[in-house]
């Protein structure tokens, strides 16, 4: 129809480095393919309303496709359907919609798997001590957005703890868990939450963190009382500062995700859709296109597949 | 009569005329100034029209389509309804930080009632509205009887309601598909009315009716006059015969009820019920923004509720317009910040010029 | 004759300050009772206590022989006591008509009034205009003008007109002419006499001795939070009154 | 002398005594009431002591340890400094929604100056403080000269600064280790002073000195009296000879500078520099909460700045205490909401009783 | 003799209202000039225009023969013009001493005052107490009392004392006795004469004719936003003055 193809990228926020990189990847690919890209984001983590408004805007703008990292995976379905009815290709990035076929395709990391990897690694690294571990859980927010729940519950599962209801954290009764606290996914929250948990039990020796900035904050709190060397911190994301922190021993291991890859693949898919109406295919044997997750650590543990920090640094995103 | 005040009798033959002043402003500008002076809520209306035209010129028919223009209405319906509640509170010189949180809690209550306790949807809606009203009543009581500042009361209420909302719902979302299947009435306000490309939802209609109704009540009933009087000066209102306590209670309860309605509108708009809806966290600031852009004084007792609707629409126009123009979200955020200051500065300026 | 309004042993404390110290008070039917006293003597506190604006710590009040305990000015108003307070009780942003009818608005007849509770603005405006004309404030151009756009004198006029129009048993005026010019003050004095001629008793607080001696039937002298004495303006000079209220002399009857 | 006012001469021999009222309250309770009446900032201090004792009894030596007690100081240092800025604004009957955002922007500016432009850290800190002061000056000018309500100005400023912060920093975090290696001075306020189990940081010391200094300035200098006068009634202040514009400007600039200091404190506390620090979003509400719990009137002109420090500490004690007592984050959030209302209600009650 | 304060053709409009309509004004050294007029005649507007509280739309003001254009009351104060405004300019929550010295606080001598800018509270309190005693307000128990805890009369006393103490060229009083009792009013009148005896001219706005005729040297009659005439109280009766200001009669000289 004469105009150049256009695409929308809608992320949960645009303040988290993860989504910042995702946008950079999409923008680079879009420029390469001559696609107009408009980016939108929620105002805060879990902002569903703004995402709905963004999808509506894309429909009004006559875009060809939408790359969506949904804050609320089930509630978004009706408006996604509206977009698909209007002829837009909708690709879920990072987080699958519920049901997963609400989107045309999903390019995702499995957040539960990401958590599970670090959980297994932590348990394996502690060995027999795992049964006496004292675990601090640094989560995202009290509104318990899904990504936070998936990572948290994945970690606990990997560590070998009964997670009860997998749709929320905080209902576990395993005595090894000292407590949960929330961090907003940044250094500030990480430090305060760690201090709070240390005040409950100063002998915490395993710390799960929602992402690497929170891990860096937790590390500062541990350093303040001189315990930075005897606590195992694990995290999820795989951003370059995070991987560097793994290299320097601040973080023991992190699950690396690939937002740039997801975004550029998504843009390519939209370009193809705009050109001749072809839809992307799912990974063999899965109902989504898995962009993968890898455990980054220099202390590999038996039975947990991992990549080295050097490799992680090559593939990191920020 | 004592002789001492004979001199005052000289006043008895005083001329009764006072200085009469004519309005010297004539012509189009003069008449406009006059009109603005009499109806200050025209100011946000003018800003609204101006911003629609601005984006129309910038974006052309993409923006000037029935689809896009009615989309704005749909996008502001929740904030609009919350702004109506906020206006009532602000007119009494208060401020309500809890509006958004109450709305979200009401959605959760409606959902829980239907899906966990098996109550018929229509009754669940009524229960949700009752909960909103009751929360409003608590705030009202604390403000009116305990004489606590509204800012504090609703700040506390905000946190309490938000936490209660997460705890009560166990952070569980009720999916749109399930609601549609089992309790479609909860989504009733999402019902669409299509006229060509233009789409109205019952939620939008409700919002407009709400503003019309409140505008009538505030202007043409004793209750409305009392709301203004209490906002102006509660002590003077008390002394001149207004039941200040009753007025506060009615205002806070009405605001709570309207927040409940906003909750129902939310279910209609989003289909699902999610305790983590952002309205709970930022709905208050959005509503306050709409109210102040609408020219309603934060000091109470002054302003017309229509302004709040225009204020919400102005923000909606800017947000959609900037998004459609492809502005980065942070730039949009920043421009809305500028807009808030600019709108109020323009308002101030027009009032001064037209004084 | 029974007093229409009677108070005994009123006590009101504000923290360390005892504004009323066992004050007594009597108002007889059909009279103009002036209350005079130094600044801070407790005059305003006393009339607030009998009009429901404050609740006294101790003491009793009787209206037409029945003991009453007002918990708000609304209750006093409902019993026919109208008061113009020293700090005028007006809502500056509302119109003159709105202010005059505050708390007793008229509703439209028929369904609009009953069901939709619509105000009868035109009736209220008409009434307000009439009452202001009686006070010689016919010059207010627009009855829908906000009260804040009136001069201090005009505002006081509106308050007095409201009290005079609605008071059915007692009208209380606390320094109604303090901010008024000569001409405007005279109008208020005329209005007071007018109200009395309708049989309604009036309490007038004033620092203007000539005015007090001109229109009062009895003068209540207040000093240090209590009634010092009641004098008849025909038997006492202004100098006597001033001497009593300032403590320069001691009234015989009290002595 | 005209004969008409002879009667007034009777007043010349008037008795000069006025009614003398004794304070009838004696005994311990009476003296306490008296004391509270004279020094209302004692009220939050009492609430603070009470809450420390409460958690001390509940949690025993875990809470009553030098570690936990000084941890509270460390946890409140940022909010405390922001509350000092907020107090100044609130004393002039304003409110500042932008304090947290300005603090975060200042951290970013300090980091960018050092790491992107290679400016020496000490100079970068100065630049950061200047930026804070300049932003305060803009708000002050809009409030004082344009007569815009502070709520609106700082609401707009909040959004603008927050967005500018993300845009300017490209959302990039500067790692603690990098700062430590290349620009340790930025972390200067994180320097620890250890006394047994008790740990103080220079940031905590700065916070306390700031409160002492401001308390002195507000009580014992002309500037302080002018701040109160302007907050009480700006028109009266203007008429009685206060340069209201200068006072507003100085207050908003001082608040901006203090926000810059808060930014520096943040770097010291977190080690790293992150544009997405939560303080940018909720620092304003936290600071306002501290101020109101500290008994400072939102209507301006009343209250003592020491109250704001106590208010911040009360919240800190409750947050840590509740967490240590095992309350989960959602319950803690709710209980803080209740605390806000309760603290202000108790304050109101004590003032009434001690009136 | 040259007027110390002179104004010509002052115009001030508030929206539709013309508060000042080419008003003229003269104050001569050492005199007490009374300004009388109906409510809303524009008296307060005029003194606000000459004291910097409002900026007139048109017209000129001269102080001691030099044209001045005040942009704020501070400038007027710095030139020795002290004003007590009709709505008292006080900060209710601050103490009496704070209010008296607002904007011209005394600092401690030495380093505490110079470097730390510490206020000399005891000196200010001592001065404030002296000035209040002169006014017969010695009964204020505590000079550190907040102004809001004073009675209306006491408050007016504080404002007058402040103006009298600091006015070096002109003292302007806008209805200083409106809320005062007989005794307190007399004190203010005495104070006014006291200030004049120090050679400082005074402008007194009042609705109380006996007071005006008792102490004024000349009387400026204001009507409908402008000066109608200036009369000598020795040549005219109070009735004349009232007739002129209310429009019941037209002054000869103006005719
Ligand atoms: N709300 C209040 N709070 C504290 N003190 C008060 C209050 N109202 C009155 N007072 C005090 O009570 C005393 C009596 O005051 P009141 O107003 O009754 O005097 P008044 O006789 O009406 O004086 P005026 O002639 O000046 O109006 C005064 O000392 C006053 O300061
Ligand atoms: N700030 C203002 N805004 C609007 N109108 C005003 C303002 N100040 C004064 N006016 C109007 O200007 C006119 C003159 O007012 P002004 O206060 O000067 O009268 P005045 O002679 O001092 O009266 P009074 O004896 O009642 O004090 C009045 O009609 C008044 O309503
Ligand atoms: Mg009184
Ligand atoms: Mg005047």
Short mmCIF file of N, CA and C in Angstrom, two decimals, chain C residues 144-255:
data_model
loop_
_atom_site.label_atom_id
_atom_site.label_comp_id
_atom_site.label_asym_id
_atom_site.label_seq_id
_atom_site.Cartn_x
_atom_site.Cartn_y
_atom_site.Cartn_z
N UNK C 144 -26.39 37.93 41.86
CA UNK C 144 -25.59 36.73 41.65
C UNK C 144 -24.09 36.97 41.78
N UNK C 145 -23.78 38.20 42.17
CA UNK C 145 -22.39 38.57 42.42
C UNK C 145 -21.84 37.72 43.57
N UNK C 146 -20.57 37.33 43.43
CA UNK C 146 -19.95 36.60 44.55
C UNK C 146 -19.76 37.55 45.72
N UNK C 147 -19.92 37.03 46.92
CA UNK C 147 -19.82 37.87 48.11
C UNK C 147 -18.43 38.49 48.22
N UNK C 148 -17.40 37.76 47.73
CA UNK C 148 -16.05 38.31 47.86
C UNK C 148 -15.85 39.58 47.06
N UNK C 149 -16.72 39.84 46.08
CA UNK C 149 -16.55 41.06 45.29
C UNK C 149 -17.28 42.24 45.92
N UNK C 150 -17.87 42.03 47.10
CA UNK C 150 -18.55 43.15 47.77
C UNK C 150 -17.59 43.88 48.69
N UNK C 151 -17.90 45.14 48.98
CA UNK C 151 -17.09 45.86 49.97
C UNK C 151 -17.47 45.33 51.35
N UNK C 152 -16.59 45.57 52.33
CA UNK C 152 -16.83 45.08 53.69
C UNK C 152 -18.19 45.52 54.19
N UNK C 153 -18.56 46.75 53.89
CA UNK C 153 -19.84 47.26 54.35
C UNK C 153 -21.00 46.52 53.72
N UNK C 154 -20.89 46.31 52.41
CA UNK C 154 -21.97 45.60 51.72
C UNK C 154 -22.12 44.20 52.28
N UNK C 155 -20.98 43.57 52.56
CA UNK C 155 -21.02 42.22 53.10
C UNK C 155 -21.75 42.19 54.44
N UNK C 156 -21.41 43.18 55.29
CA UNK C 156 -22.07 43.22 56.59
C UNK C 156 -23.57 43.41 56.40
N UNK C 157 -23.92 44.23 55.40
CA UNK C 157 -25.33 44.44 55.10
C UNK C 157 -26.03 43.15 54.75
N UNK C 158 -25.39 42.33 53.95
CA UNK C 158 -26.01 41.06 53.54
C UNK C 158 -26.24 40.18 54.77
N UNK C 159 -25.24 40.14 55.65
CA UNK C 159 -25.37 39.30 56.84
C UNK C 159 -26.52 39.77 57.72
N UNK C 160 -26.62 41.09 57.89
CA UNK C 160 -27.69 41.62 58.74
C UNK C 160 -29.04 41.36 58.09
N UNK C 161 -29.11 41.54 56.79
CA UNK C 161 -30.38 41.31 56.10
C UNK C 161 -30.81 39.86 56.26
N UNK C 162 -29.85 38.95 56.18
CA UNK C 162 -30.18 37.54 56.34
C UNK C 162 -30.77 37.27 57.73
N UNK C 163 -30.10 37.80 58.74
CA UNK C 163 -30.58 37.56 60.10
C UNK C 163 -31.96 38.17 60.31
N UNK C 164 -32.11 39.40 59.82
CA UNK C 164 -33.39 40.08 60.02
C UNK C 164 -34.52 39.35 59.30
N UNK C 165 -34.22 38.80 58.15
CA UNK C 165 -35.26 38.16 57.36
C UNK C 165 -35.71 36.85 57.96
N UNK C 166 -34.78 36.11 58.55
CA UNK C 166 -35.12 34.75 58.97
C UNK C 166 -35.31 34.58 60.48
N UNK C 167 -34.86 35.56 61.27
CA UNK C 167 -34.98 35.39 62.72
C UNK C 167 -36.44 35.43 63.13
N UNK C 168 -36.92 34.40 63.79
CA UNK C 168 -38.32 34.41 64.18
C UNK C 168 -38.50 34.60 65.67
N UNK C 169 -37.48 34.25 66.46
CA UNK C 169 -37.62 34.41 67.91
C UNK C 169 -36.62 35.41 68.47
N UNK C 170 -35.35 35.28 68.04
CA UNK C 170 -34.30 36.16 68.57
C UNK C 170 -33.34 36.49 67.43
N UNK C 171 -32.92 37.75 67.37
CA UNK C 171 -31.88 38.11 66.41
C UNK C 171 -30.68 38.64 67.20
N UNK C 172 -29.52 38.06 66.92
CA UNK C 172 -28.31 38.46 67.64
C UNK C 172 -27.34 39.11 66.65
N UNK C 173 -26.86 40.31 66.99
CA UNK C 173 -25.94 41.01 66.10
C UNK C 173 -24.67 41.34 66.86
N UNK C 174 -23.54 40.76 66.45
CA UNK C 174 -22.27 41.02 67.12
C UNK C 174 -21.48 42.07 66.35
N UNK C 175 -21.46 43.30 66.87
CA UNK C 175 -20.79 44.43 66.24
C UNK C 175 -21.13 44.56 64.75
N UNK C 176 -22.40 44.74 64.44
CA UNK C 176 -22.79 44.74 63.04
C UNK C 176 -22.33 45.98 62.28
N UNK C 177 -21.97 47.04 63.00
CA UNK C 177 -21.63 48.27 62.27
C UNK C 177 -20.15 48.61 62.34
N UNK C 178 -19.33 47.66 62.83
CA UNK C 178 -17.93 47.98 63.05
C UNK C 178 -17.24 48.50 61.80
N UNK C 179 -17.51 47.89 60.65
CA UNK C 179 -16.80 48.29 59.44
C UNK C 179 -17.61 49.26 58.61
N UNK C 180 -18.75 49.68 59.12
CA UNK C 180 -19.65 50.46 58.26
C UNK C 180 -19.43 51.96 58.36
N UNK C 181 -19.74 52.63 57.29
CA UNK C 181 -19.70 54.08 57.26
C UNK C 181 -20.93 54.64 57.97
N UNK C 182 -20.97 55.94 58.05
CA UNK C 182 -22.04 56.61 58.77
C UNK C 182 -23.40 56.26 58.18
N UNK C 183 -23.51 56.37 56.88
CA UNK C 183 -24.78 56.15 56.21
C UNK C 183 -25.22 54.71 56.40
N UNK C 184 -24.30 53.80 56.18
CA UNK C 184 -24.62 52.39 56.26
C UNK C 184 -24.99 51.99 57.69
N UNK C 185 -24.30 52.58 58.67
CA UNK C 185 -24.62 52.29 60.06
C UNK C 185 -26.05 52.69 60.39
N UNK C 186 -26.43 53.85 59.90
CA UNK C 186 -27.79 54.32 60.18
C UNK C 186 -28.82 53.34 59.64
N UNK C 187 -28.54 52.82 58.45
CA UNK C 187 -29.47 51.87 57.85
C UNK C 187 -29.63 50.65 58.75
N UNK C 188 -28.51 50.20 59.30
CA UNK C 188 -28.58 49.02 60.16
C UNK C 188 -29.38 49.33 61.42
N UNK C 189 -29.17 50.52 61.99
CA UNK C 189 -29.93 50.89 63.19
C UNK C 189 -31.42 50.93 62.88
N UNK C 190 -31.74 51.49 61.73
CA UNK C 190 -33.16 51.52 61.35
C UNK C 190 -33.71 50.12 61.22
N UNK C 191 -32.92 49.26 60.62
CA UNK C 191 -33.37 47.89 60.43
C UNK C 191 -33.61 47.20 61.77
N UNK C 192 -32.72 47.48 62.72
CA UNK C 192 -32.87 46.86 64.04
C UNK C 192 -34.20 47.27 64.66
N UNK C 193 -34.49 48.57 64.55
CA UNK C 193 -35.76 49.04 65.13
C UNK C 193 -36.95 48.43 64.41
N UNK C 194 -36.76 48.24 63.13
CA UNK C 194 -37.78 47.62 62.31
C UNK C 194 -38.07 46.20 62.78
N UNK C 195 -37.01 45.46 63.05
CA UNK C 195 -37.17 44.08 63.50
C UNK C 195 -37.87 44.06 64.84
N UNK C 196 -37.49 44.98 65.72
CA UNK C 196 -38.14 45.01 67.03
C UNK C 196 -39.63 45.32 66.88
N UNK C 197 -39.94 46.20 65.94
CA UNK C 197 -41.34 46.56 65.77
C UNK C 197 -42.15 45.38 65.26
N UNK C 198 -41.47 44.36 64.73
CA UNK C 198 -42.17 43.12 64.36
C UNK C 198 -42.29 42.20 65.58
N UNK C 199 -41.83 42.70 66.74
CA UNK C 199 -41.99 41.94 67.97
C UNK C 199 -40.85 41.00 68.28
N UNK C 200 -39.81 41.07 67.50
CA UNK C 200 -38.70 40.14 67.72
C UNK C 200 -37.62 40.82 68.54
N UNK C 201 -37.20 40.21 69.65
CA UNK C 201 -36.17 40.83 70.48
C UNK C 201 -34.80 40.71 69.84
N UNK C 202 -33.94 41.67 70.15
CA UNK C 202 -32.63 41.74 69.50
C UNK C 202 -31.54 41.91 70.55
N UNK C 203 -30.45 41.20 70.32
CA UNK C 203 -29.25 41.42 71.14
C UNK C 203 -28.25 42.13 70.25
N UNK C 204 -27.78 43.30 70.72
CA UNK C 204 -26.83 44.07 69.91
C UNK C 204 -25.55 44.26 70.69
N UNK C 205 -24.47 43.76 70.15
CA UNK C 205 -23.17 44.03 70.76
C UNK C 205 -22.54 45.17 69.99
N UNK C 206 -22.06 46.18 70.70
CA UNK C 206 -21.48 47.32 70.00
C UNK C 206 -20.53 48.06 70.90
N UNK C 207 -19.52 48.67 70.30
CA UNK C 207 -18.64 49.56 71.04
C UNK C 207 -19.04 51.02 70.84
N UNK C 208 -20.10 51.25 70.07
CA UNK C 208 -20.49 52.63 69.76
C UNK C 208 -21.56 53.08 70.75
N UNK C 209 -21.12 53.83 71.77
CA UNK C 209 -22.03 54.21 72.85
C UNK C 209 -23.23 55.03 72.37
N UNK C 210 -22.99 56.02 71.51
CA UNK C 210 -24.16 56.78 71.04
C UNK C 210 -25.21 55.87 70.40
N UNK C 211 -24.78 54.94 69.59
CA UNK C 211 -25.74 54.03 68.98
C UNK C 211 -26.45 53.21 70.03
N UNK C 212 -25.68 52.68 70.98
CA UNK C 212 -26.27 51.85 72.02
C UNK C 212 -27.31 52.64 72.79
N UNK C 213 -26.95 53.84 73.21
CA UNK C 213 -27.89 54.63 74.01
C UNK C 213 -29.07 55.09 73.19
N UNK C 214 -28.90 55.17 71.90
CA UNK C 214 -30.00 55.61 71.05
C UNK C 214 -31.08 54.54 70.96
N UNK C 215 -30.70 53.30 70.80
CA UNK C 215 -31.74 52.32 70.50
C UNK C 215 -31.98 51.25 71.56
N UNK C 216 -31.06 51.10 72.53
CA UNK C 216 -31.23 49.98 73.45
C UNK C 216 -32.32 50.24 74.47
N UNK C 217 -33.05 49.19 74.85
CA UNK C 217 -34.01 49.29 75.95
C UNK C 217 -33.31 49.01 77.27
N UNK C 218 -32.38 48.07 77.24
CA UNK C 218 -31.59 47.79 78.44
C UNK C 218 -30.16 47.55 77.98
N UNK C 219 -29.22 47.79 78.87
CA UNK C 219 -27.81 47.62 78.51
C UNK C 219 -27.16 46.65 79.49
N UNK C 220 -26.64 45.58 78.94
CA UNK C 220 -25.95 44.55 79.72
C UNK C 220 -24.47 44.90 79.69
N UNK C 221 -23.89 45.18 80.86
CA UNK C 221 -22.46 45.54 80.88
C UNK C 221 -21.66 44.29 81.24
N UNK C 222 -20.75 43.92 80.34
CA UNK C 222 -19.97 42.71 80.51
C UNK C 222 -18.56 43.08 80.91
N UNK C 223 -18.04 42.42 81.88
CA UNK C 223 -16.69 42.75 82.32
C UNK C 223 -16.01 41.50 82.86
N UNK C 224 -14.80 41.24 82.39
CA UNK C 224 -14.00 40.12 82.88
C UNK C 224 -14.75 38.80 82.84
N UNK C 225 -15.46 38.59 81.74
CA UNK C 225 -16.06 37.27 81.54
C UNK C 225 -17.41 37.07 82.18
N UNK C 226 -17.96 38.11 82.82
CA UNK C 226 -19.28 37.92 83.43
C UNK C 226 -20.10 39.20 83.36
N UNK C 227 -21.41 39.07 83.65
CA UNK C 227 -22.27 40.24 83.64
C UNK C 227 -21.99 41.07 84.88
N UNK C 228 -21.62 42.32 84.64
CA UNK C 228 -21.34 43.19 85.78
C UNK C 228 -22.64 43.77 86.31
N UNK C 229 -23.47 44.25 85.38
CA UNK C 229 -24.75 44.83 85.78
C UNK C 229 -25.59 45.05 84.53
N UNK C 230 -26.86 45.34 84.74
CA UNK C 230 -27.71 45.74 83.62
C UNK C 230 -28.23 47.13 83.95
N UNK C 231 -28.07 48.06 83.00
CA UNK C 231 -28.51 49.43 83.31
C UNK C 231 -29.56 49.87 82.31
N UNK C 232 -30.34 50.86 82.75
CA UNK C 232 -31.36 51.42 81.89
C UNK C 232 -30.77 52.68 81.25
N UNK C 233 -30.77 52.78 79.92
CA UNK C 233 -30.13 53.95 79.30
C UNK C 233 -30.81 55.25 79.69
N UNK C 234 -32.04 55.19 80.15
CA UNK C 234 -32.71 56.43 80.54
C UNK C 234 -32.23 56.91 81.90
N UNK C 235 -31.74 55.98 82.72
CA UNK C 235 -31.30 56.38 84.06
C UNK C 235 -29.80 56.61 84.16
N UNK C 236 -29.07 56.20 83.15
CA UNK C 236 -27.61 56.32 83.23
C UNK C 236 -27.08 57.07 82.02
N UNK C 237 -25.95 57.74 82.25
CA UNK C 237 -25.33 58.46 81.13
C UNK C 237 -24.33 57.53 80.44
N UNK C 238 -23.92 57.95 79.27
CA UNK C 238 -22.90 57.19 78.56
C UNK C 238 -21.63 57.12 79.39
N UNK C 239 -21.31 58.20 80.07
CA UNK C 239 -20.09 58.19 80.89
C UNK C 239 -20.18 57.12 81.96
N UNK C 240 -21.36 56.98 82.56
CA UNK C 240 -21.53 55.92 83.56
C UNK C 240 -21.21 54.57 82.95
N UNK C 241 -21.82 54.34 81.79
CA UNK C 241 -21.65 53.03 81.15
C UNK C 241 -20.19 52.75 80.87
N UNK C 242 -19.51 53.76 80.31
CA UNK C 242 -18.10 53.56 80.00
C UNK C 242 -17.30 53.32 81.27
N UNK C 243 -17.64 54.05 82.31
CA UNK C 243 -16.92 53.89 83.58
C UNK C 243 -17.13 52.47 84.11
N UNK C 244 -18.36 51.99 84.03
CA UNK C 244 -18.61 50.63 84.54
C UNK C 244 -17.83 49.59 83.72
N UNK C 245 -17.94 49.70 82.43
CA UNK C 245 -17.36 48.62 81.62
C UNK C 245 -15.84 48.61 81.65
N UNK C 246 -15.26 49.80 81.90
CA UNK C 246 -13.80 49.82 81.94
C UNK C 246 -13.27 49.63 83.36
N UNK C 247 -14.16 49.58 84.33
CA UNK C 247 -13.72 49.37 85.70
C UNK C 247 -13.35 50.67 86.41
N UNK C 248 -13.64 51.81 85.76
CA UNK C 248 -13.32 53.09 86.38
C UNK C 248 -14.29 53.39 87.52
N UNK C 249 -15.47 52.81 87.44
CA UNK C 249 -16.44 53.00 88.54
C UNK C 249 -17.15 51.67 88.77
N UNK C 250 -17.76 51.56 89.94
CA UNK C 250 -18.48 50.32 90.24
C UNK C 250 -19.96 50.66 90.32
N UNK C 251 -20.78 49.94 89.59
CA UNK C 251 -22.22 50.25 89.59
C UNK C 251 -22.81 50.07 90.98
N UNK C 252 -23.79 50.95 91.29
CA UNK C 252 -24.36 50.90 92.65
C UNK C 252 -25.03 49.57 92.94
N UNK C 253 -25.87 49.18 91.99
CA UNK C 253 -26.68 47.98 92.27
C UNK C 253 -25.80 46.74 92.50
N UNK C 254 -24.68 46.74 91.82
CA UNK C 254 -23.79 45.60 92.01
C UNK C 254 -23.01 45.75 93.30
N UNK C 255 -22.88 47.00 93.72
CA UNK C 255 -22.02 47.25 94.88
C UNK C 255 -22.64 46.67 96.15
#
